[in-house]
């Protein structure tokens, strides 16, 4: 066996699943890590060189990658605690959530009664179903109990930082605004930390950043 190329992934997490897939006539190498992150690379067929390295978080647990076909197109199923369908549109990889949790394995299932179906295994049982419109936008509402004003994503902490306003009333009926900066887990949306601003302080802008020669990440 001759080594054609090497790509450093970095970090201490071990890859758990690898898959070659051709989506919209573009060859990809997908590499799933044990912490729910996924690396994707474009492959040059002539030289086997890898390019366009990208990393995305699809869950928090190890995942298993499998190919399947739907409506004549090839897609990839990422089985994990938050299963995801990976597909391509206009030569760009996109990700669509599946309305199941904790999927351990997936296999294409095609028969006279179940055309273009998937057999999906979870810890509690086996489900046979089909993928509906993969390009449908999935929207999830997260109740905060307060009005969100600004948001940014902090990749190193795998969290969203949100500025919120809470309106309360004093004994005279006058409304009072309380301003907060909240840190939410970017997978479960659990509130990790809340910082209350001083009275009369109003957060107007929000970002996350790092500085040269300083390993810390700031909000």
mmCIF file with all atom_site columns, C-alpha atoms in Angstrom:
data_model
loop_
_atom_site.group_PDB
_atom_site.id
_atom_site.type_symbol
_atom_site.label_atom_id
_atom_site.label_alt_id
_atom_site.label_comp_id
_atom_site.label_asym_id
_atom_site.label_entity_id
_atom_site.label_seq_id
_atom_site.pdbx_PDB_ins_code
_atom_site.Cartn_x
_atom_site.Cartn_y
_atom_site.Cartn_z
_atom_site.occupancy
_atom_site.B_iso_or_equiv
_atom_site.pdbx_formal_charge
_atom_site.auth_seq_id
_atom_site.auth_comp_id
_atom_site.auth_asym_id
_atom_site.auth_atom_id
_atom_site.pdbx_PDB_model_num
ATOM 1   C CA . UNK A 1 1   ? 0.000   0.000  0.000   1.00 0.00 ? 1   UNK A CA 1
ATOM 2   C CA . UNK A 1 2   ? 1.365   3.398  -1.009  1.00 0.00 ? 2   UNK A CA 1
ATOM 3   C CA . UNK A 1 3   ? 0.555   6.472  1.041   1.00 0.00 ? 3   UNK A CA 1
ATOM 4   C CA . UNK A 1 4   ? -0.955  9.123  -1.199  1.00 0.00 ? 4   UNK A CA 1
ATOM 5   C CA . UNK A 1 5   ? -1.692  11.955 1.222   1.00 0.00 ? 5   UNK A CA 1
ATOM 6   C CA . UNK A 1 6   ? -1.752  12.799 4.929   1.00 0.00 ? 6   UNK A CA 1
ATOM 7   C CA . UNK A 1 7   ? -4.044  15.211 6.760   1.00 0.00 ? 7   UNK A CA 1
ATOM 8   C CA . UNK A 1 8   ? -3.543  16.267 10.378  1.00 0.00 ? 8   UNK A CA 1
ATOM 9   C CA . UNK A 1 9   ? -6.819  16.523 12.312  1.00 0.00 ? 9   UNK A CA 1
ATOM 10  C CA . UNK A 1 10  ? -5.363  17.891 15.547  1.00 0.00 ? 10  UNK A CA 1
ATOM 11  C CA . UNK A 1 11  ? -6.757  17.409 19.034  1.00 0.00 ? 11  UNK A CA 1
ATOM 12  C CA . UNK A 1 12  ? -6.977  14.273 21.173  1.00 0.00 ? 12  UNK A CA 1
ATOM 13  C CA . UNK A 1 13  ? -10.294 12.832 19.949  1.00 0.00 ? 13  UNK A CA 1
ATOM 14  C CA . UNK A 1 14  ? -10.080 9.595  17.953  1.00 0.00 ? 14  UNK A CA 1
ATOM 15  C CA . UNK A 1 15  ? -11.867 9.248  14.565  1.00 0.00 ? 15  UNK A CA 1
ATOM 16  C CA . UNK A 1 16  ? -14.662 6.649  14.802  1.00 0.00 ? 16  UNK A CA 1
ATOM 17  C CA . UNK A 1 17  ? -16.060 6.455  11.261  1.00 0.00 ? 17  UNK A CA 1
ATOM 18  C CA . UNK A 1 18  ? -14.765 7.164  7.736   1.00 0.00 ? 18  UNK A CA 1
ATOM 19  C CA . UNK A 1 19  ? -16.745 7.285  4.505   1.00 0.00 ? 19  UNK A CA 1
ATOM 20  C CA . UNK A 1 20  ? -16.093 8.097  0.852   1.00 0.00 ? 20  UNK A CA 1
ATOM 21  C CA . UNK A 1 21  ? -19.145 9.606  -0.809  1.00 0.00 ? 21  UNK A CA 1
ATOM 22  C CA . UNK A 1 22  ? -19.877 11.179 -4.192  1.00 0.00 ? 22  UNK A CA 1
ATOM 23  C CA . UNK A 1 23  ? -22.514 13.905 -3.913  1.00 0.00 ? 23  UNK A CA 1
ATOM 24  C CA . UNK A 1 24  ? -23.494 15.933 -6.992  1.00 0.00 ? 24  UNK A CA 1
ATOM 25  C CA . UNK A 1 25  ? -20.508 14.420 -8.869  1.00 0.00 ? 25  UNK A CA 1
ATOM 26  C CA . UNK A 1 26  ? -18.102 15.726 -6.216  1.00 0.00 ? 26  UNK A CA 1
ATOM 27  C CA . UNK A 1 27  ? -16.018 13.213 -4.239  1.00 0.00 ? 27  UNK A CA 1
ATOM 28  C CA . UNK A 1 28  ? -15.846 13.706 -0.476  1.00 0.00 ? 28  UNK A CA 1
ATOM 29  C CA . UNK A 1 29  ? -14.073 12.082 2.442   1.00 0.00 ? 29  UNK A CA 1
ATOM 30  C CA . UNK A 1 30  ? -16.074 12.311 5.670   1.00 0.00 ? 30  UNK A CA 1
ATOM 31  C CA . UNK A 1 31  ? -14.408 11.676 9.034   1.00 0.00 ? 31  UNK A CA 1
ATOM 32  C CA . UNK A 1 32  ? -16.530 11.434 12.196  1.00 0.00 ? 32  UNK A CA 1
ATOM 33  C CA . UNK A 1 33  ? -14.861 11.927 15.572  1.00 0.00 ? 33  UNK A CA 1
ATOM 34  C CA . UNK A 1 34  ? -15.741 10.454 18.941  1.00 0.00 ? 34  UNK A CA 1
ATOM 35  C CA . UNK A 1 35  ? -17.038 13.775 20.298  1.00 0.00 ? 35  UNK A CA 1
ATOM 36  C CA . UNK A 1 36  ? -19.702 14.357 17.641  1.00 0.00 ? 36  UNK A CA 1
ATOM 37  C CA . UNK A 1 37  ? -17.622 16.531 15.296  1.00 0.00 ? 37  UNK A CA 1
ATOM 38  C CA . UNK A 1 38  ? -17.390 15.804 11.592  1.00 0.00 ? 38  UNK A CA 1
ATOM 39  C CA . UNK A 1 39  ? -14.548 16.687 9.201   1.00 0.00 ? 39  UNK A CA 1
ATOM 40  C CA . UNK A 1 40  ? -15.278 16.897 5.469   1.00 0.00 ? 40  UNK A CA 1
ATOM 41  C CA . UNK A 1 41  ? -12.747 17.053 2.635   1.00 0.00 ? 41  UNK A CA 1
ATOM 42  C CA . UNK A 1 42  ? -13.029 17.351 -1.135  1.00 0.00 ? 42  UNK A CA 1
ATOM 43  C CA . UNK A 1 43  ? -11.001 14.727 -3.008  1.00 0.00 ? 43  UNK A CA 1
ATOM 44  C CA . UNK A 1 44  ? -9.129  15.241 -6.269  1.00 0.00 ? 44  UNK A CA 1
ATOM 45  C CA . UNK A 1 45  ? -9.556  11.998 -8.245  1.00 0.00 ? 45  UNK A CA 1
ATOM 46  C CA . UNK A 1 46  ? -6.353  12.511 -10.239 1.00 0.00 ? 46  UNK A CA 1
ATOM 47  C CA . UNK A 1 47  ? -3.983  13.196 -7.332  1.00 0.00 ? 47  UNK A CA 1
ATOM 48  C CA . UNK A 1 48  ? -5.984  11.956 -4.299  1.00 0.00 ? 48  UNK A CA 1
ATOM 49  C CA . UNK A 1 49  ? -5.247  15.311 -2.678  1.00 0.00 ? 49  UNK A CA 1
ATOM 50  C CA . UNK A 1 50  ? -7.593  16.520 0.056   1.00 0.00 ? 50  UNK A CA 1
ATOM 51  C CA . UNK A 1 51  ? -8.848  20.119 0.097   1.00 0.00 ? 51  UNK A CA 1
ATOM 52  C CA . UNK A 1 52  ? -11.572 22.390 1.463   1.00 0.00 ? 52  UNK A CA 1
ATOM 53  C CA . UNK A 1 53  ? -11.264 20.998 4.993   1.00 0.00 ? 53  UNK A CA 1
ATOM 54  C CA . UNK A 1 54  ? -14.282 21.854 7.134   1.00 0.00 ? 54  UNK A CA 1
ATOM 55  C CA . UNK A 1 55  ? -15.386 20.913 10.644  1.00 0.00 ? 55  UNK A CA 1
ATOM 56  C CA . UNK A 1 56  ? -18.927 20.892 12.005  1.00 0.00 ? 56  UNK A CA 1
ATOM 57  C CA . UNK A 1 57  ? -20.553 19.703 15.234  1.00 0.00 ? 57  UNK A CA 1
ATOM 58  C CA . UNK A 1 58  ? -23.418 17.239 14.706  1.00 0.00 ? 58  UNK A CA 1
ATOM 59  C CA . UNK A 1 59  ? -23.808 15.944 18.273  1.00 0.00 ? 59  UNK A CA 1
ATOM 60  C CA . UNK A 1 60  ? -21.921 15.023 21.411  1.00 0.00 ? 60  UNK A CA 1
ATOM 61  C CA . UNK A 1 61  ? -21.382 11.258 20.974  1.00 0.00 ? 61  UNK A CA 1
ATOM 62  C CA . UNK A 1 62  ? -19.508 9.066  18.444  1.00 0.00 ? 62  UNK A CA 1
ATOM 63  C CA . UNK A 1 63  ? -21.316 8.673  15.124  1.00 0.00 ? 63  UNK A CA 1
ATOM 64  C CA . UNK A 1 64  ? -21.485 6.084  12.340  1.00 0.00 ? 64  UNK A CA 1
ATOM 65  C CA . UNK A 1 65  ? -21.624 7.202  8.695   1.00 0.00 ? 65  UNK A CA 1
ATOM 66  C CA . UNK A 1 66  ? -23.645 5.320  6.042   1.00 0.00 ? 66  UNK A CA 1
ATOM 67  C CA . UNK A 1 67  ? -24.675 6.049  2.456   1.00 0.00 ? 67  UNK A CA 1
ATOM 68  C CA . UNK A 1 68  ? -28.250 5.766  1.188   1.00 0.00 ? 68  UNK A CA 1
ATOM 69  C CA . UNK A 1 69  ? -30.311 6.878  -1.804  1.00 0.00 ? 69  UNK A CA 1
ATOM 70  C CA . UNK A 1 70  ? -33.473 8.967  -1.751  1.00 0.00 ? 70  UNK A CA 1
ATOM 71  C CA . UNK A 1 71  ? -35.400 10.078 -4.842  1.00 0.00 ? 71  UNK A CA 1
ATOM 72  C CA . UNK A 1 72  ? -32.483 9.148  -7.073  1.00 0.00 ? 72  UNK A CA 1
ATOM 73  C CA . UNK A 1 73  ? -29.835 11.087 -5.129  1.00 0.00 ? 73  UNK A CA 1
ATOM 74  C CA . UNK A 1 74  ? -27.091 9.868  -2.809  1.00 0.00 ? 74  UNK A CA 1
ATOM 75  C CA . UNK A 1 75  ? -27.047 11.104 0.777   1.00 0.00 ? 75  UNK A CA 1
ATOM 76  C CA . UNK A 1 76  ? -25.176 10.240 3.977   1.00 0.00 ? 76  UNK A CA 1
ATOM 77  C CA . UNK A 1 77  ? -26.774 9.298  7.273   1.00 0.00 ? 77  UNK A CA 1
ATOM 78  C CA . UNK A 1 78  ? -24.841 10.180 10.444  1.00 0.00 ? 78  UNK A CA 1
ATOM 79  C CA . UNK A 1 79  ? -26.137 7.939  13.244  1.00 0.00 ? 79  UNK A CA 1
ATOM 80  C CA . UNK A 1 80  ? -25.508 9.398  16.705  1.00 0.00 ? 80  UNK A CA 1
ATOM 81  C CA . UNK A 1 81  ? -27.288 10.978 19.662  1.00 0.00 ? 81  UNK A CA 1
ATOM 82  C CA . UNK A 1 82  ? -28.543 13.638 17.226  1.00 0.00 ? 82  UNK A CA 1
ATOM 83  C CA . UNK A 1 83  ? -28.842 11.853 13.863  1.00 0.00 ? 83  UNK A CA 1
ATOM 84  C CA . UNK A 1 84  ? -28.334 13.963 10.759  1.00 0.00 ? 84  UNK A CA 1
ATOM 85  C CA . UNK A 1 85  ? -28.737 13.563 7.000   1.00 0.00 ? 85  UNK A CA 1
ATOM 86  C CA . UNK A 1 86  ? -25.849 15.024 4.993   1.00 0.00 ? 86  UNK A CA 1
ATOM 87  C CA . UNK A 1 87  ? -26.606 16.047 1.421   1.00 0.00 ? 87  UNK A CA 1
ATOM 88  C CA . UNK A 1 88  ? -25.341 18.388 -1.264  1.00 0.00 ? 88  UNK A CA 1
ATOM 89  C CA . UNK A 1 89  ? -27.051 21.345 -2.903  1.00 0.00 ? 89  UNK A CA 1
ATOM 90  C CA . UNK A 1 90  ? -25.279 23.513 -5.490  1.00 0.00 ? 90  UNK A CA 1
ATOM 91  C CA . UNK A 1 91  ? -21.997 21.732 -4.677  1.00 0.00 ? 91  UNK A CA 1
ATOM 92  C CA . UNK A 1 92  ? -22.269 22.645 -0.998  1.00 0.00 ? 92  UNK A CA 1
ATOM 93  C CA . UNK A 1 93  ? -22.660 20.197 1.895   1.00 0.00 ? 93  UNK A CA 1
ATOM 94  C CA . UNK A 1 94  ? -25.781 20.778 3.967   1.00 0.00 ? 94  UNK A CA 1
ATOM 95  C CA . UNK A 1 95  ? -27.109 19.103 7.103   1.00 0.00 ? 95  UNK A CA 1
ATOM 96  C CA . UNK A 1 96  ? -30.690 18.210 8.037   1.00 0.00 ? 96  UNK A CA 1
ATOM 97  C CA . UNK A 1 97  ? -31.771 16.941 11.456  1.00 0.00 ? 97  UNK A CA 1
ATOM 98  C CA . UNK A 1 98  ? -33.753 13.704 11.781  1.00 0.00 ? 98  UNK A CA 1
ATOM 99  C CA . UNK A 1 99  ? -36.699 13.604 14.180  1.00 0.00 ? 99  UNK A CA 1
ATOM 100 C CA . UNK A 1 100 ? -35.220 10.712 16.182  1.00 0.00 ? 100 UNK A CA 1
ATOM 101 C CA . UNK A 1 101 ? -32.733 10.514 19.037  1.00 0.00 ? 101 UNK A CA 1
ATOM 102 C CA . UNK A 1 102 ? -29.874 8.173  19.904  1.00 0.00 ? 102 UNK A CA 1
ATOM 103 C CA . UNK A 1 103 ? -29.685 6.258  16.619  1.00 0.00 ? 103 UNK A CA 1
ATOM 104 C CA . UNK A 1 104 ? -27.031 3.526  16.719  1.00 0.00 ? 104 UNK A CA 1
ATOM 105 C CA . UNK A 1 105 ? -27.190 2.159  13.162  1.00 0.00 ? 105 UNK A CA 1
ATOM 106 C CA . UNK A 1 106 ? -28.903 2.809  9.816   1.00 0.00 ? 106 UNK A CA 1
ATOM 107 C CA . UNK A 1 107 ? -29.287 0.602  6.766   1.00 0.00 ? 107 UNK A CA 1
ATOM 108 C CA . UNK A 1 108 ? -31.089 1.269  3.460   1.00 0.00 ? 108 UNK A CA 1
ATOM 109 C CA . UNK A 1 109 ? -34.291 -0.810 3.242   1.00 0.00 ? 109 UNK A CA 1
ATOM 110 C CA . UNK A 1 110 ? -36.010 -1.194 -0.112  1.00 0.00 ? 110 UNK A CA 1
ATOM 111 C CA . UNK A 1 111 ? -38.866 -3.567 -0.841  1.00 0.00 ? 111 UNK A CA 1
ATOM 112 C CA . UNK A 1 112 ? -42.173 -3.636 -2.667  1.00 0.00 ? 112 UNK A CA 1
ATOM 113 C CA . UNK A 1 113 ? -44.008 -2.336 0.387   1.00 0.00 ? 113 UNK A CA 1
ATOM 114 C CA . UNK A 1 114 ? -41.223 -0.050 1.657   1.00 0.00 ? 114 UNK A CA 1
ATOM 115 C CA . UNK A 1 115 ? -39.641 1.690  -1.326  1.00 0.00 ? 115 UNK A CA 1
ATOM 116 C CA . UNK A 1 116 ? -36.665 3.983  -0.659  1.00 0.00 ? 116 UNK A CA 1
ATOM 117 C CA . UNK A 1 117 ? -36.925 3.339  3.078   1.00 0.00 ? 117 UNK A CA 1
ATOM 118 C CA . UNK A 1 118 ? -34.421 3.241  5.932   1.00 0.00 ? 118 UNK A CA 1
ATOM 119 C CA . UNK A 1 119 ? -34.114 0.729  8.756   1.00 0.00 ? 119 UNK A CA 1
ATOM 120 C CA . UNK A 1 120 ? -33.021 2.692  11.814  1.00 0.00 ? 120 UNK A CA 1
ATOM 121 C CA . UNK A 1 121 ? -31.921 1.060  15.055  1.00 0.00 ? 121 UNK A CA 1
ATOM 122 C CA . UNK A 1 122 ? -32.083 2.756  18.443  1.00 0.00 ? 122 UNK A CA 1
ATOM 123 C CA . UNK A 1 123 ? -31.532 1.443  21.952  1.00 0.00 ? 123 UNK A CA 1
ATOM 124 C CA . UNK A 1 124 ? -35.287 0.956  22.331  1.00 0.00 ? 124 UNK A CA 1
ATOM 125 C CA . UNK A 1 125 ? -36.218 -0.642 19.006  1.00 0.00 ? 125 UNK A CA 1
ATOM 126 C CA . UNK A 1 126 ? -36.153 -0.733 15.205  1.00 0.00 ? 126 UNK A CA 1
ATOM 127 C CA . UNK A 1 127 ? -37.883 1.847  12.987  1.00 0.00 ? 127 UNK A CA 1
ATOM 128 C CA . UNK A 1 128 ? -38.559 1.557  9.247   1.00 0.00 ? 128 UNK A CA 1
ATOM 129 C CA . UNK A 1 129 ? -39.324 4.879  7.625   1.00 0.00 ? 129 UNK A CA 1
ATOM 130 C CA . UNK A 1 130 ? -38.605 7.278  4.809   1.00 0.00 ? 130 UNK A CA 1
ATOM 131 C CA . UNK A 1 131 ? -36.870 10.622 4.649   1.00 0.00 ? 131 UNK A CA 1
ATOM 132 C CA . UNK A 1 132 ? -39.271 13.366 3.624   1.00 0.00 ? 132 UNK A CA 1
ATOM 133 C CA . UNK A 1 133 ? -38.192 16.555 1.898   1.00 0.00 ? 133 UNK A CA 1
ATOM 134 C CA . UNK A 1 134 ? -34.541 16.650 2.963   1.00 0.00 ? 134 UNK A CA 1
ATOM 135 C CA . UNK A 1 135 ? -34.144 20.316 2.102   1.00 0.00 ? 135 UNK A CA 1
ATOM 136 C CA . UNK A 1 136 ? -36.936 21.346 4.476   1.00 0.00 ? 136 UNK A CA 1
ATOM 137 C CA . UNK A 1 137 ? -35.781 23.885 7.044   1.00 0.00 ? 137 UNK A CA 1
ATOM 138 C CA . UNK A 1 138 ? -35.955 22.582 10.620  1.00 0.00 ? 138 UNK A CA 1
ATOM 139 C CA . UNK A 1 139 ? -36.781 25.222 13.217  1.00 0.00 ? 139 UNK A CA 1
ATOM 140 C CA . UNK A 1 140 ? -36.633 24.655 16.944  1.00 0.00 ? 140 UNK A CA 1
ATOM 141 C CA . UNK A 1 141 ? -37.892 27.191 19.466  1.00 0.00 ? 141 UNK A CA 1
ATOM 142 C CA . UNK A 1 142 ? -35.972 27.511 22.721  1.00 0.00 ? 142 UNK A CA 1
ATOM 143 C CA . UNK A 1 143 ? -37.960 29.206 25.514  1.00 0.00 ? 143 UNK A CA 1
ATOM 144 C CA . UNK A 1 144 ? -35.813 31.716 27.383  1.00 0.00 ? 144 UNK A CA 1
ATOM 145 C CA . UNK A 1 145 ? -38.473 33.495 29.401  1.00 0.00 ? 145 UNK A CA 1
ATOM 146 C CA . UNK A 1 146 ? -36.767 36.713 28.304  1.00 0.00 ? 146 UNK A CA 1
ATOM 147 C CA . UNK A 1 147 ? -36.430 38.712 25.116  1.00 0.00 ? 147 UNK A CA 1
ATOM 148 C CA . UNK A 1 148 ? -33.249 37.868 23.142  1.00 0.00 ? 148 UNK A CA 1
ATOM 149 C CA . UNK A 1 149 ? -31.495 40.876 21.579  1.00 0.00 ? 149 UNK A CA 1
ATOM 150 C CA . UNK A 1 150 ? -28.059 39.707 20.397  1.00 0.00 ? 150 UNK A CA 1
ATOM 151 C CA . UNK A 1 151 ? -26.448 36.303 19.803  1.00 0.00 ? 151 UNK A CA 1
ATOM 152 C CA . UNK A 1 152 ? -23.040 34.893 18.856  1.00 0.00 ? 152 UNK A CA 1
ATOM 153 C CA . UNK A 1 153 ? -21.456 31.430 18.794  1.00 0.00 ? 153 UNK A CA 1
ATOM 154 C CA . UNK A 1 154 ? -18.380 30.537 20.839  1.00 0.00 ? 154 UNK A CA 1
ATOM 155 C CA . UNK A 1 155 ? -16.872 27.526 19.084  1.00 0.00 ? 155 UNK A CA 1
ATOM 156 C CA . UNK A 1 156 ? -14.251 26.669 21.709  1.00 0.00 ? 156 UNK A CA 1
ATOM 157 C CA . UNK A 1 157 ? -16.904 26.394 24.435  1.00 0.00 ? 157 UNK A CA 1
ATOM 158 C CA . UNK A 1 158 ? -19.463 24.875 22.062  1.00 0.00 ? 158 UNK A CA 1
ATOM 159 C CA . UNK A 1 159 ? -21.968 27.430 23.299  1.00 0.00 ? 159 UNK A CA 1
ATOM 160 C CA . UNK A 1 160 ? -24.176 30.303 22.212  1.00 0.00 ? 160 UNK A CA 1
ATOM 161 C CA . UNK A 1 161 ? -23.850 33.626 23.989  1.00 0.00 ? 161 UNK A CA 1
ATOM 162 C CA . UNK A 1 162 ? -27.126 35.564 24.131  1.00 0.00 ? 162 UNK A CA 1
ATOM 163 C CA . UNK A 1 163 ? -27.972 39.036 25.406  1.00 0.00 ? 163 UNK A CA 1
ATOM 164 C CA . UNK A 1 164 ? -31.506 39.163 26.838  1.00 0.00 ? 164 UNK A CA 1
ATOM 165 C CA . UNK A 1 165 ? -33.909 41.631 28.455  1.00 0.00 ? 165 UNK A CA 1
ATOM 166 C CA . UNK A 1 166 ? -36.371 40.732 31.201  1.00 0.00 ? 166 UNK A CA 1
ATOM 167 C CA . UNK A 1 167 ? -39.186 43.181 31.931  1.00 0.00 ? 167 UNK A CA 1
ATOM 168 C CA . UNK A 1 168 ? -40.464 43.301 35.533  1.00 0.00 ? 168 UNK A CA 1
ATOM 169 C CA . UNK A 1 169 ? -42.686 45.711 37.454  1.00 0.00 ? 169 UNK A CA 1
ATOM 170 C CA . UNK A 1 170 ? -42.086 47.411 40.786  1.00 0.00 ? 170 UNK A CA 1
ATOM 171 C CA . UNK A 1 171 ? -44.657 48.042 43.520  1.00 0.00 ? 171 UNK A CA 1
ATOM 172 C CA . UNK A 1 172 ? -45.919 51.173 41.762  1.00 0.00 ? 172 UNK A CA 1
ATOM 173 C CA . UNK A 1 173 ? -46.492 49.329 38.473  1.00 0.00 ? 173 UNK A CA 1
ATOM 174 C CA . UNK A 1 174 ? -43.553 50.954 36.714  1.00 0.00 ? 174 UNK A CA 1
ATOM 175 C CA . UNK A 1 175 ? -41.752 48.608 34.343  1.00 0.00 ? 175 UNK A CA 1
ATOM 176 C CA . UNK A 1 176 ? -38.105 47.792 34.998  1.00 0.00 ? 176 UNK A CA 1
ATOM 177 C CA . UNK A 1 177 ? -35.694 46.338 32.438  1.00 0.00 ? 177 UNK A CA 1
ATOM 178 C CA . UNK A 1 178 ? -33.153 43.747 33.605  1.00 0.00 ? 178 UNK A CA 1
ATOM 179 C CA . UNK A 1 179 ? -30.358 42.885 31.169  1.00 0.00 ? 179 UNK A CA 1
ATOM 180 C CA . UNK A 1 180 ? -28.492 39.558 31.108  1.00 0.00 ? 180 UNK A CA 1
ATOM 181 C CA . UNK A 1 181 ? -25.717 37.781 29.214  1.00 0.00 ? 181 UNK A CA 1
ATOM 182 C CA . UNK A 1 182 ? -26.427 34.047 29.004  1.00 0.00 ? 182 UNK A CA 1
ATOM 183 C CA . UNK A 1 183 ? -24.298 31.118 27.868  1.00 0.00 ? 183 UNK A CA 1
ATOM 184 C CA . UNK A 1 184 ? -26.262 28.219 26.305  1.00 0.00 ? 184 UNK A CA 1
ATOM 185 C CA . UNK A 1 185 ? -24.989 24.785 25.269  1.00 0.00 ? 185 UNK A CA 1
ATOM 186 C CA . UNK A 1 186 ? -25.051 24.752 21.440  1.00 0.00 ? 186 UNK A CA 1
ATOM 187 C CA . UNK A 1 187 ? -26.457 21.199 21.350  1.00 0.00 ? 187 UNK A CA 1
ATOM 188 C CA . UNK A 1 188 ? -28.900 20.927 24.265  1.00 0.00 ? 188 UNK A CA 1
ATOM 189 C CA . UNK A 1 189 ? -29.533 24.701 24.695  1.00 0.00 ? 189 UNK A CA 1
ATOM 190 C CA . UNK A 1 190 ? -29.190 24.218 28.446  1.00 0.00 ? 190 UNK A CA 1
ATOM 191 C CA . UNK A 1 191 ? -28.302 27.453 30.231  1.00 0.00 ? 191 UNK A CA 1
ATOM 192 C CA . UNK A 1 192 ? -24.688 27.088 31.395  1.00 0.00 ? 192 UNK A CA 1
ATOM 193 C CA . UNK A 1 193 ? -24.215 30.492 32.991  1.00 0.00 ? 193 UNK A CA 1
ATOM 194 C CA . UNK A 1 194 ? -26.081 33.760 33.515  1.00 0.00 ? 194 UNK A CA 1
ATOM 195 C CA . UNK A 1 195 ? -24.473 37.139 34.153  1.00 0.00 ? 195 UNK A CA 1
ATOM 196 C CA . UNK A 1 196 ? -26.726 40.020 35.178  1.00 0.00 ? 196 UNK A CA 1
ATOM 197 C CA . UNK A 1 197 ? -25.660 43.464 34.010  1.00 0.00 ? 197 UNK A CA 1
ATOM 198 C CA . UNK A 1 198 ? -25.769 46.429 36.331  1.00 0.00 ? 198 UNK A CA 1
ATOM 199 C CA . UNK A 1 199 ? -28.792 48.674 36.427  1.00 0.00 ? 199 UNK A CA 1
ATOM 200 C CA . UNK A 1 200 ? -28.856 51.074 33.464  1.00 0.00 ? 200 UNK A CA 1
ATOM 201 C CA . UNK A 1 201 ? -26.423 48.839 31.541  1.00 0.00 ? 201 UNK A CA 1
ATOM 202 C CA . UNK A 1 202 ? -27.810 47.767 28.158  1.00 0.00 ? 202 UNK A CA 1
ATOM 203 C CA . UNK A 1 203 ? -25.957 45.302 25.881  1.00 0.00 ? 203 UNK A CA 1
ATOM 204 C CA . UNK A 1 204 ? -26.025 46.698 22.326  1.00 0.00 ? 204 UNK A CA 1
ATOM 205 C CA . UNK A 1 205 ? -23.491 44.437 20.595  1.00 0.00 ? 205 UNK A CA 1
ATOM 206 C CA . UNK A 1 206 ? -21.958 40.998 21.171  1.00 0.00 ? 206 UNK A CA 1
ATOM 207 C CA . UNK A 1 207 ? -19.033 39.032 19.742  1.00 0.00 ? 207 UNK A CA 1
ATOM 208 C CA . UNK A 1 208 ? -16.501 36.390 20.734  1.00 0.00 ? 208 UNK A CA 1
ATOM 209 C CA . UNK A 1 209 ? -12.787 36.763 20.022  1.00 0.00 ? 209 UNK A CA 1
ATOM 210 C CA . UNK A 1 210 ? -9.212  35.855 20.913  1.00 0.00 ? 210 UNK A CA 1
ATOM 211 C CA . UNK A 1 211 ? -6.059  37.970 21.052  1.00 0.00 ? 211 UNK A CA 1
ATOM 212 C CA . UNK A 1 212 ? -2.493  37.337 19.974  1.00 0.00 ? 212 UNK A CA 1
ATOM 213 C CA . UNK A 1 213 ? -0.320  35.600 22.614  1.00 0.00 ? 213 UNK A CA 1
ATOM 214 C CA . UNK A 1 214 ? -3.401  35.016 24.801  1.00 0.00 ? 214 UNK A CA 1
ATOM 215 C CA . UNK A 1 215 ? -4.938  31.506 24.811  1.00 0.00 ? 215 UNK A CA 1
ATOM 216 C CA . UNK A 1 216 ? -8.178  32.681 26.444  1.00 0.00 ? 216 UNK A CA 1
ATOM 217 C CA . UNK A 1 217 ? -11.420 33.274 24.526  1.00 0.00 ? 217 UNK A CA 1
ATOM 218 C CA . UNK A 1 218 ? -13.373 36.406 25.372  1.00 0.00 ? 218 UNK A CA 1
ATOM 219 C CA . UNK A 1 219 ? -16.978 37.547 24.951  1.00 0.00 ? 219 UNK A CA 1
#
